[in-house]
Amino acid sequence: MQAKTSDKLLDAAEFRMRRGGYNAVSFRDLASDINIKSSSVHYHFPTKEVLAVALVERYSERFFELLKSEADGAKTPEEVLKAYSATCEKALVVDKAVCLCIVLGAEMPGLPQLLQDSVRRFFDANIDWVERALPNTYPDALRNRKARAFVAAHQGAIVMAIGLGDLEIFRGISEDSLRGVLPSKPNIEAL
Amino acid sequence: MQAKTSDKLLDAAEFRMRRGGYNAVSFRDLASDINIKSSSVHYHFPTKEVLAVALVERYSERFFELLKSEADGAKTPEEVLKAYSATCEKALVVDKAVCLCIVLGAEMPGLPQLLQDSVRRFFDANIDWVERALPNTYPDALRNRKARAFVAAHQGAIVMAIGLGDLEIFRGISEDSLRGVLPSKPNIEAL
DNA sequence: GTCTATAATTTGATAGAC
DNA sequence: GTCTATCAAATTATAGAC
């Protein structure tokens, strides 16, 4: 059974957008990627903004599905947070590309409004997820702060890993940020 | 005394590129920003790639000058690293925009080669600078790893702060990442 | 659903006058 | 250094046939 045309279009759009940003994607390129004409793309997605919003929504759903399955069976905060790192790393290693939402996040002010909203929701959901995973001994304000730091460090790490062409860099950063967010275990390496 | 046309063009390009990425900048927009015609832009910068490379070089020079002056008089590793955070924060707060090189870094694979090289040099120089600031009690491999994590966390923090429209988020993350790279002081808040 | 055809705009870039 | 004029290509999008 074949993938639907709209899904093939989103696949092509995701590949291109994660490598060059919103403006690096054109309807003609997407059409030629899957051997149809650009006018046919408009049948599935009337405008580029609509296409991009649909793409972010699909990306977000898949990310959280993967996250859920990675975190399956995890008990301690440490295990749950490691599932978050593993989810990011998997997307990074498999696709050899940056997170869709960090590319779009970086060019945020230049994006159409509905797309900005979608990207923002993705990050809010990320922070929310991490926040719930943190030890409940933390006061609320600290939990939120730690969660933001954890997510930001991962997104930064992904960009650096791809930009410097060194996927190993990601692991080091995610380990460091895990230590940063958990109640102080001594930093053994640094002693 | 007036700014040179080429500088005004770079100012306009920096403003636009830090908000929308490489492809969000057009010669016509830049020209109209400073009230000349787009053909005149080509007199100063023959191609867009050349313009963007010049922009990254100028951005990098200014960043490291500011960094140098912020770090002036700093003695301990902690003080020097705080100067790095302060430099990033200043650019963030003053310009209300993301670091030029993180926008370009995110769309790296879609950029012309010379521009990719420039962006990469900026990040390498960042890591190098942070690496030198770290305590020399660290073994070399660890220093490099810590430096990468520190830079990545800051870049991620900048994108999140702008993307979520909350500049305060940056400070929390930079404090956390400072704690992460320095020899273990107990994480007081978390106890 | 996909096509042809086309419109309207924008883009990076060049030639040559002043 | 800046202009007018222009180009060739690319872009988002629409109308209407099949």
PDB file of C-alpha atoms in Angstrom, chain B residues 10-92:
ATOM      1  CA  LEU B  10      25.496  45.219   6.255  1.00  0.00           C
ATOM      2  CA  ASP B  11      23.430  46.789   9.037  1.00  0.00           C
ATOM      3  CA  ALA B  12      20.257  46.249   7.064  1.00  0.00           C
ATOM      4  CA  ALA B  13      21.287  42.738   6.097  1.00  0.00           C
ATOM      5  CA  GLU B  14      22.114  41.846   9.680  1.00  0.00           C
ATOM      6  CA  PHE B  15      18.745  43.069  10.901  1.00  0.00           C
ATOM      7  CA  ARG B  16      16.854  41.046   8.319  1.00  0.00           C
ATOM      8  CA  MET B  17      18.998  37.928   8.372  1.00  0.00           C
ATOM      9  CA  ARG B  18      18.929  37.568  12.146  1.00  0.00           C
ATOM     10  CA  ARG B  19      15.143  37.553  11.964  1.00  0.00           C
ATOM     11  CA  GLY B  20      14.419  35.455   8.903  1.00  0.00           C
ATOM     12  CA  GLY B  21      17.556  33.651   7.794  1.00  0.00           C
ATOM     13  CA  TYR B  22      19.590  33.765   4.608  1.00  0.00           C
ATOM     14  CA  ASN B  23      16.736  33.426   2.170  1.00  0.00           C
ATOM     15  CA  ALA B  24      14.646  36.096   3.868  1.00  0.00           C
ATOM     16  CA  VAL B  25      17.071  38.766   2.654  1.00  0.00           C
ATOM     17  CA  SER B  26      16.833  40.246  -0.826  1.00  0.00           C
ATOM     18  CA  PHE B  27      18.978  42.841  -2.567  1.00  0.00           C
ATOM     19  CA  ARG B  28      15.898  44.923  -3.288  1.00  0.00           C
ATOM     20  CA  ASP B  29      14.874  45.043   0.363  1.00  0.00           C
ATOM     21  CA  LEU B  30      18.361  46.044   1.437  1.00  0.00           C
ATOM     22  CA  ALA B  31      18.496  48.727  -1.234  1.00  0.00           C
ATOM     23  CA  SER B  32      15.168  50.207  -0.244  1.00  0.00           C
ATOM     24  CA  ASP B  33      16.146  50.078   3.438  1.00  0.00           C
ATOM     25  CA  ILE B  34      18.867  52.617   2.747  1.00  0.00           C
ATOM     26  CA  ASN B  35      17.221  54.378  -0.215  1.00  0.00           C
ATOM     27  CA  ILE B  36      19.323  53.239  -3.106  1.00  0.00           C
ATOM     28  CA  LYS B  37      18.589  50.898  -6.008  1.00  0.00           C
ATOM     29  CA  SER B  38      19.239  47.178  -5.949  1.00  0.00           C
ATOM     30  CA  SER B  39      21.742  47.385  -8.780  1.00  0.00           C
ATOM     31  CA  SER B  40      23.871  49.665  -6.609  1.00  0.00           C
ATOM     32  CA  VAL B  41      24.091  46.965  -3.987  1.00  0.00           C
ATOM     33  CA  HIS B  42      25.982  44.833  -6.471  1.00  0.00           C
ATOM     34  CA  TYR B  43      28.640  47.518  -6.696  1.00  0.00           C
ATOM     35  CA  HIS B  44      29.478  46.933  -3.022  1.00  0.00           C
ATOM     36  CA  PHE B  45      28.851  43.196  -2.922  1.00  0.00           C
ATOM     37  CA  PRO B  46      28.938  41.401  -6.264  1.00  0.00           C
ATOM     38  CA  THR B  47      26.885  38.442  -5.065  1.00  0.00           C
ATOM     39  CA  LYS B  48      24.665  37.572  -2.155  1.00  0.00           C
ATOM     40  CA  GLU B  49      27.102  34.945  -0.976  1.00  0.00           C
ATOM     41  CA  VAL B  50      29.892  37.547  -0.795  1.00  0.00           C
ATOM     42  CA  LEU B  51      27.630  39.896   1.121  1.00  0.00           C
ATOM     43  CA  ALA B  52      26.663  37.224   3.625  1.00  0.00           C
ATOM     44  CA  VAL B  53      30.258  36.159   4.190  1.00  0.00           C
ATOM     45  CA  ALA B  54      31.264  39.787   4.805  1.00  0.00           C
ATOM     46  CA  LEU B  55      28.372  40.084   7.231  1.00  0.00           C
ATOM     47  CA  VAL B  56      29.396  37.013   9.216  1.00  0.00           C
ATOM     48  CA  GLU B  57      32.998  38.208   9.341  1.00  0.00           C
ATOM     49  CA  ARG B  58      31.956  41.626  10.641  1.00  0.00           C
ATOM     50  CA  TYR B  59      29.571  40.031  13.111  1.00  0.00           C
ATOM     51  CA  SER B  60      32.291  37.716  14.365  1.00  0.00           C
ATOM     52  CA  GLU B  61      34.838  40.518  14.773  1.00  0.00           C
ATOM     53  CA  ARG B  62      32.394  42.607  16.755  1.00  0.00           C
ATOM     54  CA  PHE B  63      31.351  39.684  18.904  1.00  0.00           C
ATOM     55  CA  PHE B  64      34.912  38.911  19.923  1.00  0.00           C
ATOM     56  CA  GLU B  65      35.730  42.563  20.503  1.00  0.00           C
ATOM     57  CA  LEU B  66      32.757  42.836  22.834  1.00  0.00           C
ATOM     58  CA  LEU B  67      33.760  39.578  24.459  1.00  0.00           C
ATOM     59  CA  LYS B  68      37.254  40.881  25.032  1.00  0.00           C
ATOM     60  CA  SER B  69      36.030  44.050  26.674  1.00  0.00           C
ATOM     61  CA  GLU B  70      33.491  42.183  28.820  1.00  0.00           C
ATOM     62  CA  ALA B  71      36.213  39.820  30.004  1.00  0.00           C
ATOM     63  CA  ASP B  72      38.577  42.676  30.759  1.00  0.00           C
ATOM     64  CA  GLY B  73      39.805  42.376  34.326  1.00  0.00           C
ATOM     65  CA  ALA B  74      38.185  38.988  34.852  1.00  0.00           C
ATOM     66  CA  LYS B  75      40.479  36.682  36.785  1.00  0.00           C
ATOM     67  CA  THR B  76      38.820  33.400  37.747  1.00  0.00           C
ATOM     68  CA  PRO B  77      37.363  30.962  35.201  1.00  0.00           C
ATOM     69  CA  GLU B  78      33.953  31.806  36.618  1.00  0.00           C
ATOM     70  CA  GLU B  79      34.385  35.496  35.910  1.00  0.00           C
ATOM     71  CA  VAL B  80      35.651  34.874  32.394  1.00  0.00           C
ATOM     72  CA  LEU B  81      32.774  32.530  31.574  1.00  0.00           C
ATOM     73  CA  LYS B  82      30.309  35.035  32.964  1.00  0.00           C
ATOM     74  CA  ALA B  83      31.762  37.524  30.510  1.00  0.00           C
ATOM     75  CA  TYR B  84      30.822  35.117  27.718  1.00  0.00           C
ATOM     76  CA  SER B  85      27.261  34.898  29.023  1.00  0.00           C
ATOM     77  CA  ALA B  86      27.107  38.665  29.391  1.00  0.00           C
ATOM     78  CA  THR B  87      28.269  39.161  25.810  1.00  0.00           C
ATOM     79  CA  CYS B  88      25.552  36.864  24.461  1.00  0.00           C
ATOM     80  CA  GLU B  89      22.949  38.461  26.670  1.00  0.00           C
ATOM     81  CA  LYS B  90      23.887  41.953  25.587  1.00  0.00           C
ATOM     82  CA  ALA B  91      23.487  41.074  21.899  1.00  0.00           C
ATOM     83  CA  LEU B  92      20.178  39.437  22.739  1.00  0.00           C
TER      84      LEU B  92
END
